[in-house]
Coordinates of C-alpha atoms in Angstrom, one line a residue:
M288 CA 78.8 67.1 124.2
A289 CA 79.5 68.2 120.6
K290 CA 75.9 68.7 120.1
E291 CA 75.6 71.1 123.4
A292 CA 78.9 73.0 121.9
N293 CA 76.9 73.5 118.6
A294 CA 73.3 73.9 119.8
R295 CA 71.2 76.6 117.9
T296 CA 73.9 77.0 115.1
G297 CA 71.3 77.1 112.6
K298 CA 69.3 80.0 113.9
L299 CA 72.4 82.1 114.4
F300 CA 73.5 81.2 111.1
L301 CA 70.1 83.0 109.9
F302 CA 70.6 86.1 112.1
L303 CA 74.2 86.3 110.6
C304 CA 73.0 86.5 106.9
K305 CA 70.3 89.3 107.9
R306 CA 73.2 91.1 109.5
E307 CA 75.0 90.9 106.3
R308 CA 72.5 91.3 103.8
I309 CA 73.7 94.3 102.3
K310 CA 77.7 94.1 102.7
L311 CA 78.1 90.7 101.0
P312 CA 75.7 90.9 98.0
V313 CA 77.9 94.3 97.4
W314 CA 81.2 92.5 97.5
I315 CA 79.8 89.4 95.3
V316 CA 78.3 91.8 92.7
S317 CA 81.2 94.2 92.3
I318 CA 84.0 91.4 92.0
T319 CA 81.6 89.9 89.3
L320 CA 80.8 92.8 87.7
V321 CA 84.4 93.7 87.0
T322 CA 85.4 90.4 86.2
V323 CA 82.8 90.0 83.4
L324 CA 83.3 93.9 82.1
V325 CA 87.0 92.9 81.8
A326 CA 86.2 89.7 79.9
L327 CA 83.9 91.5 77.6
A328 CA 86.6 94.3 77.1
F329 CA 89.6 91.7 76.2
D330 CA 87.1 90.0 73.6
G331 CA 86.3 93.5 71.9
L332 CA 90.2 94.5 71.9
Y333 CA 92.0 91.4 71.2
E334 CA 90.1 90.0 67.7
T335 CA 92.4 88.3 66.2
A336 CA 95.1 85.5 67.3
T337 CA 98.3 88.2 66.5
D338 CA 96.9 90.8 69.0
R339 CA 96.6 88.1 71.8
Q340 CA 100.1 86.9 70.8
Y341 CA 101.4 90.5 70.8
M342 CA 100.0 91.1 74.1
A343 CA 101.5 87.4 75.6
E344 CA 104.6 88.6 74.6
T345 CA 104.7 92.0 76.9
M346 CA 103.2 89.9 79.7
E347 CA 106.3 88.0 79.7
N348 CA 108.3 91.1 81.3
P349 CA 109.3 90.0 84.9
A350 CA 107.8 92.7 86.7
M351 CA 104.3 92.0 84.9
I352 CA 104.9 88.5 86.0
A353 CA 105.5 89.8 89.4
M354 CA 102.3 91.5 89.6
V355 CA 99.8 89.4 87.8
G356 CA 101.3 85.8 88.1
K357 CA 102.9 83.2 86.0
G358 CA 101.3 82.7 82.4
F359 CA 99.9 79.5 80.8
G360 CA 98.9 78.9 77.4
L361 CA 101.0 81.7 76.4
D362 CA 101.7 80.0 72.8
D363 CA 97.9 80.2 72.1
Y364 CA 96.9 83.2 74.2
T365 CA 93.1 82.9 74.0
I366 CA 90.5 85.2 75.6
G367 CA 89.9 83.0 78.4
S368 CA 93.8 82.4 79.4
M369 CA 94.6 85.8 79.0
L370 CA 91.7 86.5 81.4
A371 CA 92.9 84.1 84.1
H372 CA 96.4 85.3 83.7
Q373 CA 95.8 89.0 84.5
M374 CA 92.7 88.8 86.8
L375 CA 92.6 85.7 89.1
V376 CA 95.7 86.4 91.3
L377 CA 94.6 90.2 91.6
T378 CA 90.8 89.0 92.1
G379 CA 91.8 86.7 94.3
V380 CA 93.5 89.3 96.6
A381 CA 90.1 91.4 96.6
V382 CA 88.3 88.0 97.6
G383 CA 90.6 87.4 100.6
I384 CA 89.9 90.5 101.7
M385 CA 86.6 90.3 101.7
S386 CA 86.9 87.2 103.5
I387 CA 89.0 88.4 106.4
L388 CA 86.8 91.5 106.9
L389 CA 83.7 88.9 107.1
V390 CA 85.4 86.3 109.8
V391 CA 86.8 89.3 111.8
R392 CA 83.0 91.0 111.8
L393 CA 81.4 88.0 112.8
T394 CA 83.7 86.6 115.5
R395 CA 86.6 88.8 117.2
A396 CA 84.8 92.1 116.7
D397 CA 81.7 90.6 118.2
E398 CA 83.7 89.7 121.1
E399 CA 85.4 92.5 121.8
E400 CA 82.3 94.5 121.9
G401 CA 80.9 92.3 124.1
Q402 CA 78.0 90.9 121.9
L403 CA 79.2 87.3 122.2
E404 CA 79.2 87.0 126.1
L405 CA 75.6 88.3 125.7
M406 CA 74.8 85.4 123.1
R407 CA 76.2 82.7 125.2
A408 CA 74.1 83.7 128.2
L409 CA 71.2 82.4 125.8
P410 CA 70.6 78.7 125.2
V411 CA 73.6 78.3 122.4
G412 CA 76.3 76.2 122.3
R413 CA 80.0 77.3 122.9
L414 CA 80.8 77.2 119.4
A415 CA 77.4 78.3 117.8
Q416 CA 78.5 81.4 117.0
T417 CA 81.6 80.3 115.4
N418 CA 80.1 77.7 113.3
A419 CA 77.7 80.3 112.1
A420 CA 80.6 82.5 110.9
I421 CA 82.1 79.5 109.2
L422 CA 79.1 78.2 107.4
L423 CA 78.2 81.9 106.1
L424 CA 81.8 82.0 105.0
V425 CA 81.5 79.1 103.2
V426 CA 77.8 80.1 101.6
T427 CA 79.2 83.4 100.6
N428 CA 82.4 82.0 98.6
V429 CA 80.2 79.1 97.1
I430 CA 77.7 82.0 95.9
L431 CA 80.6 84.0 94.5
A432 CA 81.9 81.0 92.6
L433 CA 78.2 80.1 91.0
V434 CA 77.7 83.8 90.2
L435 CA 81.0 84.1 88.4
T436 CA 80.5 80.7 86.7
I437 CA 77.4 82.0 85.5
G438 CA 78.4 85.2 84.7
L439 CA 81.2 84.0 82.5
G440 CA 79.8 81.0 81.1
S441 CA 77.1 83.3 79.7
L442 CA 79.3 85.5 77.9
N443 CA 79.6 83.2 74.6
I444 CA 83.1 83.7 74.1
E445 CA 84.8 80.5 72.4
S446 CA 87.6 80.4 74.8
I447 CA 85.7 80.8 78.0
D448 CA 83.7 77.5 78.2
W449 CA 81.6 76.7 81.0
F450 CA 84.3 74.4 82.7
G451 CA 87.0 76.9 82.8
S452 CA 84.3 79.3 84.0
F453 CA 83.4 76.6 86.8
M454 CA 87.3 76.3 87.7
Y455 CA 87.8 80.1 87.6
G456 CA 84.7 80.8 90.2
S457 CA 85.8 77.6 92.1
A458 CA 89.5 79.0 92.3
L459 CA 88.4 82.4 93.8
G460 CA 85.9 80.7 96.0
V461 CA 88.5 78.5 97.3
V462 CA 90.6 81.3 97.7
G463 CA 88.1 83.0 99.9
L464 CA 87.8 79.9 101.9
F465 CA 91.3 80.0 102.8
F466 CA 91.7 83.4 103.8
G467 CA 88.4 82.9 106.3
A468 CA 89.9 79.9 108.0
V469 CA 93.5 81.9 108.4
T470 CA 91.5 84.7 110.0
L471 CA 89.5 82.4 112.1
F472 CA 92.8 81.0 113.4
T473 CA 94.2 84.6 114.0
T474 CA 91.1 85.4 115.8
Q475 CA 92.2 83.0 118.6
L476 CA 95.9 84.3 118.6
S477 CA 94.9 88.0 119.4
D478 CA 92.4 89.5 121.7
S479 CA 91.8 92.4 119.4
A480 CA 89.9 92.3 115.8
R481 CA 92.4 94.8 115.0
G482 CA 95.1 92.4 115.9
S483 CA 93.3 89.4 114.3
M484 CA 92.8 91.7 111.4
M485 CA 96.6 92.7 111.0
L486 CA 97.7 89.3 111.5
A487 CA 95.4 88.1 108.5
Y488 CA 96.4 90.6 106.3
L489 CA 99.9 90.0 106.9
V490 CA 99.3 86.2 105.7
L491 CA 97.6 87.5 102.8
A492 CA 100.5 90.1 101.9
A493 CA 103.0 87.3 102.7
S494 CA 101.1 85.1 100.0
Y495 CA 101.2 87.7 97.3
M496 CA 104.8 88.4 97.6
I497 CA 105.9 84.6 97.7
R498 CA 103.9 84.1 94.9
A499 CA 105.4 87.3 92.9
V500 CA 109.0 86.6 94.2
G501 CA 108.5 82.8 93.0
D502 CA 107.1 83.3 89.8
A503 CA 109.6 86.3 88.5
A504 CA 112.5 83.8 89.2
E505 CA 110.6 80.7 88.0
H506 CA 111.0 78.9 91.2
W507 CA 109.1 76.4 93.2
V508 CA 108.1 78.9 95.8
P509 CA 104.8 79.7 94.8
Y510 CA 103.4 76.5 95.6
L511 CA 103.8 77.7 99.4
S512 CA 101.4 80.3 98.4
P513 CA 97.4 79.6 98.0
L514 CA 97.5 82.4 94.9
G515 CA 100.2 80.6 93.6
L516 CA 98.7 77.3 93.8
V517 CA 95.5 78.5 92.1
N518 CA 97.5 80.1 89.4
R519 CA 98.9 76.8 88.6
S520 CA 95.2 75.5 88.2
A521 CA 96.0 76.9 84.5
I522 CA 92.2 77.6 83.9
Y523 CA 91.1 77.7 80.3
V524 CA 94.2 75.9 79.4
D525 CA 94.5 72.7 81.5
N526 CA 92.1 73.0 84.2
H527 CA 94.2 71.2 86.9
I528 CA 91.6 70.6 89.8
W529 CA 94.4 69.5 92.2
P530 CA 95.8 73.2 93.4
L531 CA 92.0 73.5 94.5
I532 CA 92.0 70.6 96.4
V533 CA 95.4 71.3 98.3
V534 CA 94.3 74.9 99.1
I535 CA 90.7 73.4 100.2
L536 CA 92.3 71.2 102.5
A537 CA 94.7 73.8 104.2
A538 CA 91.6 75.5 104.3
V539 CA 90.2 72.9 106.5
G540 CA 93.0 72.5 108.6
F541 CA 93.3 75.9 109.6
A542 CA 89.3 75.9 110.6
V543 CA 89.8 72.8 112.5
W544 CA 92.9 74.6 114.0
G545 CA 90.9 77.5 115.0
L546 CA 87.9 75.8 116.4
H547 CA 90.3 73.6 118.4
L548 CA 92.2 77.0 120.1
Q549 CA 88.7 78.5 120.6
N550 CA 87.7 75.9 122.8
K551 CA 90.8 76.1 125.0
R552 CA 90.8 79.7 125.4
D553 CA 88.7 82.3 127.7
I554 CA 86.2 84.9 126.1
G555 CA 88.2 87.9 125.7
S556 CA 91.4 86.6 125.7
G557 CA 94.3 85.8 123.2
L558 CA 96.9 82.8 123.0
L559 CA 99.6 85.3 122.3
P560 CA 101.2 87.0 125.2
Q561 CA 100.0 90.5 125.7
R562 CA 102.9 93.3 125.6
A563 CA 103.1 94.7 129.0
G564 CA 101.9 98.5 128.9
R565 CA 103.3 101.2 130.2
S566 CA 102.9 102.5 133.8
E567 CA 101.4 105.7 133.1
A568 CA 99.8 106.6 130.0
S569 CA 101.5 109.2 127.6
R570 CA 100.7 112.8 127.8
L571 CA 99.1 112.8 124.4
L572 CA 96.3 110.8 125.3
K573 CA 94.8 113.7 127.3
G574 CA 93.5 115.6 124.2
P575 CA 91.5 113.7 121.1
F576 CA 94.2 113.9 119.0
G577 CA 96.8 111.9 120.6
L578 CA 93.6 109.7 121.6
S579 CA 92.8 109.1 117.9
L580 CA 96.4 108.4 116.7
K581 CA 96.6 105.5 119.4
L582 CA 93.8 103.9 118.1
L583 CA 94.8 104.5 114.1
K584 CA 98.3 103.9 114.7
T585 CA 98.5 100.2 113.4
S586 CA 96.6 100.7 110.5
L587 CA 98.2 103.8 109.4
I588 CA 101.5 102.2 109.8
A589 CA 100.3 99.2 107.6
W590 CA 98.7 101.5 104.8
A591 CA 102.2 103.3 104.9
I592 CA 104.0 100.4 104.2
G593 CA 101.5 99.0 101.6
M594 CA 101.8 102.6 99.6
L595 CA 105.5 102.3 99.6
L596 CA 105.2 98.8 97.8
I597 CA 102.3 100.0 95.5
G598 CA 104.5 102.7 94.3
S599 CA 107.6 100.6 94.2
S600 CA 105.9 97.9 92.4
Y601 CA 104.8 100.2 89.5
G602 CA 108.1 101.9 89.3
S603 CA 109.7 98.5 88.7
V604 CA 107.5 98.4 85.7
L605 CA 108.8 101.7 84.0
G606 CA 112.1 100.0 83.0
D607 CA 110.4 98.2 80.0
L608 CA 107.7 100.4 79.5
D609 CA 108.2 100.8 75.9
T610 CA 108.3 97.1 75.5
F611 CA 105.3 96.5 77.5
L612 CA 103.4 99.5 75.9
G613 CA 104.1 99.2 72.4
E614 CA 101.4 99.1 70.2
N615 CA 99.2 97.2 72.8
E616 CA 95.7 98.1 71.9
M617 CA 94.2 97.5 75.3
I618 CA 96.5 100.0 77.1
M619 CA 95.9 102.6 74.2
Q620 CA 92.2 102.7 75.3
V621 CA 92.9 102.6 78.9
V622 CA 95.4 105.5 79.2
G623 CA 93.1 107.3 77.1
G624 CA 92.6 106.1 73.3
D625 CA 94.3 108.0 70.6
L626 CA 96.9 110.2 71.7
E627 CA 96.0 113.1 69.2
D628 CA 95.5 115.7 72.2
G629 CA 99.7 115.6 72.6
G630 CA 102.1 113.8 74.9
S631 CA 103.6 110.4 74.4
L632 CA 101.8 107.3 75.5
V633 CA 104.4 106.5 78.4
E634 CA 103.4 110.2 79.6
H635 CA 99.8 108.8 79.5
F636 CA 100.6 105.5 81.4
L637 CA 102.4 107.6 84.2
A638 CA 99.3 109.7 84.2
M639 CA 97.1 106.8 84.5
L640 CA 99.5 105.2 87.6
T641 CA 99.1 108.5 89.2
D642 CA 95.2 108.4 88.8
I643 CA 95.4 104.8 90.5
I644 CA 97.7 105.9 93.2
A645 CA 95.4 108.6 94.4
I646 CA 92.4 106.3 94.5
V647 CA 94.1 103.8 96.5
A648 CA 95.7 106.7 98.9
T649 CA 92.1 107.8 99.5
I650 CA 91.3 104.6 101.0
P651 CA 93.3 105.0 104.5
A652 CA 92.3 108.7 104.1
L653 CA 88.6 107.8 104.5
T654 CA 89.0 104.6 107.2
V655 CA 91.0 107.5 109.3
F656 CA 87.8 109.3 109.3
F657 CA 85.3 106.6 109.5
K658 CA 87.1 105.5 112.8
M659 CA 84.8 108.1 114.0
K660 CA 81.7 106.5 113.1
A661 CA 83.0 103.4 114.4
E662 CA 83.5 105.0 118.1
E663 CA 80.2 106.5 117.9
K664 CA 78.6 103.4 116.9
K665 CA 80.7 101.3 119.9
E666 CA 79.2 104.2 122.1
R667 CA 82.5 105.6 123.0
S668 CA 82.0 108.8 121.9
E669 CA 79.4 110.1 124.4
P670 CA 81.7 109.4 127.0
I671 CA 84.2 112.2 125.7
L672 CA 81.6 114.4 124.8
A673 CA 80.5 114.4 128.1
T674 CA 83.8 115.9 129.1
R675 CA 85.2 119.3 128.1
I676 CA 85.8 118.1 124.4
S677 CA 83.2 119.7 122.4
R678 CA 81.7 118.1 119.4
T679 CA 83.6 120.9 116.9
R680 CA 87.1 119.6 118.6
W681 CA 85.9 115.7 118.3
L682 CA 85.2 116.3 114.7
S683 CA 87.6 118.4 113.6
T684 CA 90.6 116.3 114.9
F685 CA 89.2 113.1 112.8
A686 CA 88.7 115.3 109.8
L687 CA 92.0 117.0 110.2
L688 CA 93.8 113.5 110.4
S689 CA 92.0 112.3 107.2
F690 CA 93.4 115.2 105.5
V691 CA 96.5 114.9 106.5
T692 CA 96.6 111.3 105.9
S693 CA 95.7 111.8 102.4
V694 CA 98.8 113.8 101.8
I695 CA 100.9 111.5 103.4
M696 CA 99.7 108.4 102.0
L697 CA 100.2 110.2 98.6
T698 CA 103.4 111.6 99.0
L699 CA 104.8 107.9 100.0
G700 CA 103.0 106.2 97.0
V701 CA 104.6 108.9 94.5
V702 CA 108.0 109.0 96.4
S703 CA 108.4 105.3 95.9
L704 CA 107.0 105.5 92.5
A705 CA 109.8 107.7 91.6
G706 CA 112.3 106.5 93.4
I707 CA 112.5 103.1 91.6
G708 CA 111.1 104.9 88.6
M709 CA 114.4 106.8 88.3
I710 CA 116.9 103.8 89.1
V711 CA 115.3 101.8 85.9
V712 CA 114.5 105.2 83.8
D713 CA 117.5 107.4 82.7
D714 CA 115.2 110.6 82.0
L715 CA 112.5 110.6 84.4
S716 CA 112.0 113.6 86.7
F717 CA 111.2 112.9 90.1
V718 CA 109.6 116.5 90.5
S719 CA 107.4 116.6 87.4
L720 CA 106.3 113.4 88.8
V721 CA 105.7 114.2 92.4
E722 CA 103.7 117.3 91.2
A723 CA 101.8 115.5 89.0
Q724 CA 100.8 113.2 91.9
L725 CA 100.0 115.8 94.7
I726 CA 98.0 117.8 92.2
Y727 CA 95.0 115.2 93.2
L728 CA 94.7 116.3 96.8
P729 CA 91.7 118.7 95.6
A730 CA 89.7 115.6 94.2
M731 CA 90.8 113.6 97.6
W732 CA 89.6 116.6 99.9
V733 CA 86.1 116.5 97.8
L734 CA 85.7 113.0 98.7
I735 CA 86.8 113.4 102.2
G736 CA 84.1 116.4 102.6
F737 CA 81.4 114.2 101.0
A738 CA 82.3 111.4 103.5
I739 CA 82.0 114.2 106.5
S740 CA 78.6 115.5 105.2
L741 CA 77.2 112.1 105.1
Y742 CA 78.4 111.0 108.4
G743 CA 77.3 114.4 109.8
W744 CA 73.6 114.6 108.8
I745 CA 72.9 110.8 107.9
P746 CA 75.4 108.4 109.6
K747 CA 73.6 105.4 108.1
L748 CA 74.5 106.5 104.2
S749 CA 78.1 107.1 104.9
I750 CA 78.8 103.8 103.0
I751 CA 78.0 106.2 100.0
A752 CA 81.1 107.6 99.8
W753 CA 83.1 103.8 99.6
F754 CA 80.4 103.6 96.3
Y755 CA 81.6 106.9 95.2
L756 CA 85.2 105.9 95.3
L757 CA 84.4 102.5 93.5
F758 CA 83.1 104.6 90.6
S759 CA 85.9 106.9 90.6
F760 CA 88.2 104.0 90.2
F761 CA 85.8 102.5 87.5
T762 CA 85.8 105.6 85.4
I763 CA 89.5 105.8 85.4
Y764 CA 90.5 102.1 84.8
L765 CA 87.7 101.2 82.6
G766 CA 85.9 104.4 81.5
D767 CA 87.8 104.9 78.2
L768 CA 88.0 101.2 77.4
L769 CA 84.0 100.9 78.2
E770 CA 83.3 104.2 76.3
F771 CA 81.6 105.8 79.2
P772 CA 79.9 109.1 78.2
E773 CA 81.8 112.1 79.3
W774 CA 79.0 113.5 81.6
L775 CA 79.3 110.3 83.4
M776 CA 83.0 110.6 83.5
K777 CA 83.0 113.9 85.0
V778 CA 80.9 112.8 87.8
S779 CA 83.9 111.9 89.7
S780 CA 86.0 114.8 91.0
Y781 CA 89.3 112.9 90.0
Q782 CA 88.4 113.1 86.5
H783 CA 88.8 117.1 86.9
I784 CA 92.5 116.8 87.5
P785 CA 94.5 117.3 84.0
E786 CA 97.1 114.9 83.3
L787 CA 100.0 117.0 84.2
F788 CA 102.4 115.3 81.7
V789 CA 100.3 116.5 78.8
E790 CA 97.6 119.1 80.0
E791 CA 98.0 122.4 81.2
V792 CA 97.0 123.2 85.1
N793 CA 93.7 124.8 85.4
W794 CA 94.1 126.6 88.8
I795 CA 90.5 127.5 88.7
T796 CA 89.2 124.0 88.5
L797 CA 91.9 123.0 91.6
I798 CA 90.8 125.9 93.5
V799 CA 86.9 125.0 93.1
L800 CA 87.8 121.6 94.0
F801 CA 89.2 122.8 97.1
L802 CA 86.2 124.7 98.0
I803 CA 83.9 122.3 97.4
G804 CA 85.7 119.8 99.6
I805 CA 86.0 122.5 102.6
G806 CA 82.0 123.2 101.8
L807 CA 81.0 119.6 102.3
S808 CA 83.0 119.5 105.3
V809 CA 81.3 122.5 107.0
I810 CA 77.9 121.0 105.8
G811 CA 78.8 117.8 107.8
W812 CA 79.9 119.9 110.7
I813 CA 76.6 121.7 110.8
G814 CA 74.8 118.6 110.6
Y815 CA 76.9 116.9 113.5
L816 CA 76.3 119.6 115.6
K817 CA 72.5 119.4 115.2
R818 CA 72.0 115.8 115.3
D819 CA 71.8 113.3 118.1
I820 CA 74.8 111.1 119.3
E821 CA 74.0 107.1 118.7
G822 CA 73.8 105.4 121.9

């Protein structure tokens, strides 16, 4: 019986590997590259024990502990312990997102689109698709762990030894396995890919918040979080293995539970009771704008909450900003190297925060527009365009929603940042901070326009827009630190936005960025009118 349920798992695994041959390597390379670059940056900036100890003192700020986790080896703060302290938890969140997306994509999303039903019509086992997805999840996280181990161990940094690097890679791999297993469980609860993903993201967010609150309060609560547990491994200091074993056992438990529930439910169903629908559809659904809002409602609410939390967390740091910044060399490099161009270090730091919030706020804006691409790929656009809804109206609906989303998300981020900041800082100007943030809108609209142009002409290349956003983040967060050339920095539209606290506004530059965004959108519209609809 078990043999029949698992029949053809190997062949399905190879098929899934072929499907994911681009996305997964991009994730692995990106995570490894960021980790290695940060390790090299730490090694170059903190050459003496005195510099490292000063950094250790600044990281004892409760707000920083809540953000990055409890530090170990602070009395002898080596490059290795610094890397694990400041990067492990945040990178673990990224690995968790990777695993959640992977499992949802290979299980509930395929089931929702009818692909699983077609697959089961062939001589394959009932659990073959799920087993293949689990196998790919394991292989992906094992490869990530090995690549991280090799990447860090090869740096020849004294405190970043091979066993510690193995522990660092293994910790992140274990985190990925845990959240992948949790996602396998949530896919049995919800009858939709979106619902499953939101439940998994809720577990990830809860894990981070439980760890943050517990670490800041020096409580035992972080032991209830996988992120808190792997942080207790004290990598590059004590290298405890038992927290990783606990997380692995929890992952196995969720995976077995998920497989058991899948064996009990019908295809296309979820174990959670469905909410009773309305007897009549809303009037908003008569038009494309209401329909698109309905499709995006849950993710928009989740992103709105996320932007409020991000802004609030950054705002909470501002109270002890002078103590945190001090004469910290890395922060000096990140926020702009020397400060001879004017403005205080605090003002430059605030400018960097507005940079990062703008980058993060662009993600939901792009997600909104690319929902149109997802609808086309699922062959849902063609029936709509067969009605009186024109291509122009259909495209402009998602484009407009994307632009509006950028404004809303950016506003939520800066309002929460300024609101919390005003509580902990006496002389912080709410209006000035909001102005400094909203001035990024033209740069965000350039990227949205770029996404529209790619989708309009060559939908398969739309992923380039995400790479451009990732590149922009690199130039903002690590550009000065790694001494990127000026011309390379200026490739990012975000680098053309002035730091309003220390620079004058160049209205011509902002107008040009705005026109570029509109121009790219028009180019995309022309391409969309000319090309065939997929399906």
